[in-house]
Short mmCIF file of C-alpha atoms in Angstrom, two decimals:
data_model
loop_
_atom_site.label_atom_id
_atom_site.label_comp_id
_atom_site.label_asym_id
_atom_site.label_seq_id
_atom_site.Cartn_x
_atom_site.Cartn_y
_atom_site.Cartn_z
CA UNK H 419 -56.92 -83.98 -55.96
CA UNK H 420 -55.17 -81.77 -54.00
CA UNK H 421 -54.49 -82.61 -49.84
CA UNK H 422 -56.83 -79.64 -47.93
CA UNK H 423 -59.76 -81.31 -50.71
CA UNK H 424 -59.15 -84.65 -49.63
CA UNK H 425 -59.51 -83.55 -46.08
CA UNK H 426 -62.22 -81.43 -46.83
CA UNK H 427 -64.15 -84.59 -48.26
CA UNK H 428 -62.88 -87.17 -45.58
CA UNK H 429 -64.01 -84.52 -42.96
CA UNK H 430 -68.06 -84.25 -44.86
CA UNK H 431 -67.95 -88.08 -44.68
CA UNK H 432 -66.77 -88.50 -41.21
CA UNK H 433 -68.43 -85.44 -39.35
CA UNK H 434 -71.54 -87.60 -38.25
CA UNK H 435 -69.55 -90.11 -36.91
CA UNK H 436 -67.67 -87.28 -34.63
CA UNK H 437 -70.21 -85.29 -33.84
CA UNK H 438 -71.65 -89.13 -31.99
CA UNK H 439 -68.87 -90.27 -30.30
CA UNK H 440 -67.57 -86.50 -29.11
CA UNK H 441 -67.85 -86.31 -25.31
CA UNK H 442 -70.40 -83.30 -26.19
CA UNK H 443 -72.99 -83.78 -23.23
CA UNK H 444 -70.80 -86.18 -21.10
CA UNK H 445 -68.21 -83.51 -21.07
CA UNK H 446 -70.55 -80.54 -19.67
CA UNK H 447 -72.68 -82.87 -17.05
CA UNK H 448 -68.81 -83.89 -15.85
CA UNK H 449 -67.63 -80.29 -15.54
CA UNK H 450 -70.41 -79.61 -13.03
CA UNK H 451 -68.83 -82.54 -10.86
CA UNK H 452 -65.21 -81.33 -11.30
CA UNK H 453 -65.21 -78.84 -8.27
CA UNK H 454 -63.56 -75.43 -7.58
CA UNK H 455 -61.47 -74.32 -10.22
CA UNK H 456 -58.06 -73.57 -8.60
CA UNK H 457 -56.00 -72.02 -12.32
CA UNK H 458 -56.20 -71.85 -15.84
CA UNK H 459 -54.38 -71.99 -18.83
CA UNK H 460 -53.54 -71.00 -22.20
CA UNK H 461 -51.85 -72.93 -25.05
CA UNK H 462 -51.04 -72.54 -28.69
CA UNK H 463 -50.12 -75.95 -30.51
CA UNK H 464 -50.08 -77.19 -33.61
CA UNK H 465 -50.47 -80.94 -35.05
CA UNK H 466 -49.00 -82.63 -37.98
CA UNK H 467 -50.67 -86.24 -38.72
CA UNK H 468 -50.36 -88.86 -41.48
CA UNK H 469 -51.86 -91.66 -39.39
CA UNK H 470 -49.85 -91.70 -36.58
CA UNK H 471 -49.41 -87.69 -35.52
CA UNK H 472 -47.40 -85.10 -33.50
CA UNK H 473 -48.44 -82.25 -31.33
CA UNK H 474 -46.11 -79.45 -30.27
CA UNK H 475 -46.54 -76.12 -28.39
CA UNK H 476 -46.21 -73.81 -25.11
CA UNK H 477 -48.95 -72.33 -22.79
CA UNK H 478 -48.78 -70.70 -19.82
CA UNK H 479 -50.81 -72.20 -16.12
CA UNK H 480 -52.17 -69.55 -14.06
CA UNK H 481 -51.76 -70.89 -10.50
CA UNK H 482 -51.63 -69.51 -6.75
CA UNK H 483 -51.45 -65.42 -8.07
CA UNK H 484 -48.40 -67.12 -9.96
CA UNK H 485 -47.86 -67.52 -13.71
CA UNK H 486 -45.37 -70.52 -15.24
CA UNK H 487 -44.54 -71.66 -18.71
CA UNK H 488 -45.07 -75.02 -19.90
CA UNK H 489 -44.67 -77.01 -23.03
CA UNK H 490 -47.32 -79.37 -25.08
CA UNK H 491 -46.38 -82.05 -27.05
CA UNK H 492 -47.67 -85.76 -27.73
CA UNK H 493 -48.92 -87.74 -30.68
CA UNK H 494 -52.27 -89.22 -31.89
CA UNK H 495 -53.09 -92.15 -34.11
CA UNK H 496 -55.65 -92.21 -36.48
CA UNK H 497 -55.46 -88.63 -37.76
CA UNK H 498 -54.47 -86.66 -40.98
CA UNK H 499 -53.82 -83.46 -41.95
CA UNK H 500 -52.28 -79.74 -40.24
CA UNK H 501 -54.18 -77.54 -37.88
CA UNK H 502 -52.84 -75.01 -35.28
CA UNK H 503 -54.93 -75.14 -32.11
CA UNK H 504 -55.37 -72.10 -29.27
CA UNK H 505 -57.23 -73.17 -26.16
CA UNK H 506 -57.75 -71.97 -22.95
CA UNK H 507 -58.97 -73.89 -19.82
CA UNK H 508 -59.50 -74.40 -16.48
CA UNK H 509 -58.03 -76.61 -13.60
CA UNK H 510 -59.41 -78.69 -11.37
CA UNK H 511 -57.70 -81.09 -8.80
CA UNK H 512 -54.28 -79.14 -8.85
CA UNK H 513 -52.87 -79.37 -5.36
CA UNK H 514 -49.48 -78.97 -5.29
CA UNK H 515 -47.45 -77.43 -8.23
CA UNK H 516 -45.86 -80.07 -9.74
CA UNK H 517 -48.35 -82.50 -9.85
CA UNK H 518 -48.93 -80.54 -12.94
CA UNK H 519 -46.71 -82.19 -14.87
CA UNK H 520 -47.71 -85.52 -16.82
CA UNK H 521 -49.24 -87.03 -20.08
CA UNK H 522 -53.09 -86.00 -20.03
CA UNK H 523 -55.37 -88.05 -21.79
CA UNK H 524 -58.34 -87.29 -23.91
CA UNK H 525 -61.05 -89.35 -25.92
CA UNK H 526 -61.65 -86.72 -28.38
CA UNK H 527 -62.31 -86.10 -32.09
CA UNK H 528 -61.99 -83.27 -34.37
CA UNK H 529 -62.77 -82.16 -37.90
CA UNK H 530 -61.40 -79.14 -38.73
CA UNK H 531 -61.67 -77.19 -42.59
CA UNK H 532 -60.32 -74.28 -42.16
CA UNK H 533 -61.58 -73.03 -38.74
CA UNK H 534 -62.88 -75.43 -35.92
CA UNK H 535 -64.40 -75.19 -32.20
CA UNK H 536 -63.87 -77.97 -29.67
CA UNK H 537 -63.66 -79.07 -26.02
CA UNK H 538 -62.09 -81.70 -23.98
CA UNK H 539 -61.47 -82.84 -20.40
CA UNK H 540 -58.03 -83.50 -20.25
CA UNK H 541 -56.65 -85.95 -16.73
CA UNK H 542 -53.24 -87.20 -15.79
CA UNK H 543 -52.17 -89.93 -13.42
CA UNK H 544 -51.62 -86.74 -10.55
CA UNK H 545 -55.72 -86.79 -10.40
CA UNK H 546 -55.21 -82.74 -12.13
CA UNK H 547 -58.21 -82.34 -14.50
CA UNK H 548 -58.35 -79.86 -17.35
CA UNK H 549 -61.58 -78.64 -19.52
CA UNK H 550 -60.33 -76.82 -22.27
CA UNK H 551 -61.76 -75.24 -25.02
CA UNK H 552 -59.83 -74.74 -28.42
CA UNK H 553 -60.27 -72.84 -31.73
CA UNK H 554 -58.11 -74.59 -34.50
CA UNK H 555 -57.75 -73.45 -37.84
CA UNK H 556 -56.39 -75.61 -40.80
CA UNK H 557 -57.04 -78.91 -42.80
CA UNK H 558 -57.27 -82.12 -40.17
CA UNK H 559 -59.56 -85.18 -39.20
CA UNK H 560 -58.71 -87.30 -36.62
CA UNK H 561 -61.14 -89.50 -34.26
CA UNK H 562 -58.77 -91.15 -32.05
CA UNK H 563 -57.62 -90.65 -28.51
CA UNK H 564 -54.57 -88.12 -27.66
CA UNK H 565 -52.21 -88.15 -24.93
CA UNK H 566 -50.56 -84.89 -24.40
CA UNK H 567 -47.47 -84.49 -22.42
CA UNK H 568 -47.60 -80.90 -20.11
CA UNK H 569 -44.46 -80.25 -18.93
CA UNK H 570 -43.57 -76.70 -16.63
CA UNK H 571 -40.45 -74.75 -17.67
CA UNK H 572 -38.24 -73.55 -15.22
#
């Protein structure tokens, strides 16, 4: 049986038990508590996983009428397959510019045959909060937590 089929059955089998432990509701009754949104941003990553996976990318943060690079990357555990992710989202908490920087975490699951939706609230140890939305397209199941590393190019 070829991979994207093996995926494609994993992902039938396991959707249920995503679409229960996703932060769904918790996720939109915490974004009303988040506060003013003080930026944004957009990223394009991809993920590779065969158990233990890899995320790598760039995005751009839109902050104080100012725009800056910054690149994704981290790993996951629990995961298989390929997907390419876009997201965009918005920041809460961001004070002072570098406090940006830092590994966000995120409980989150995703099943993904060829195209997916998903959201997450991503925090790092600076107190910054992202909810961001993605669109991923590809072959990938994973249902573990992610810790992503943000890090602004100068």
């Amino acid at each position: 049986m070829r991979m994207a089929s093996r995926i494609a059955a994993v992902a039938a089998l396991a959707v249920p038990f995503l679409m229960t432990s996703l932060p769904g509701p918790v996720t939109a009754r915490a974004a009303d508590d988040l506060g003013t949104p003080v930026g944004h941003i957009r990223l394009v990553a991809k993920s590779a996983d065969v158990g233990v996976g890899w995320t790598w990318g760039s995005g751009k943060l839109t902050f104080g009428h100012h725009t800056y690079n910054f690149t994704v990357k981290g790993g996951s555990i629990a995961a298989v397959g390929y997907s390419k992710i876009e997201g965009t989202g918005t920041v809460y908490n961001l004070k002072n510019l570098h406090d940006f920087d830092g590994t966000y975490v995120a409980g989150n699951g995703e099943a993904t045959v060829g195209n997916g939706v998903g959201g997450s609230l991503l925090h790092n140890g600076n107190g910054v909060t992202i909810k961001i939305e993605t669109i991923s397209k590809g072959a990938r199941l994973a249902a573990a937590a992610q810790g992503l590393e943000l890090t602004l190019t100068h």
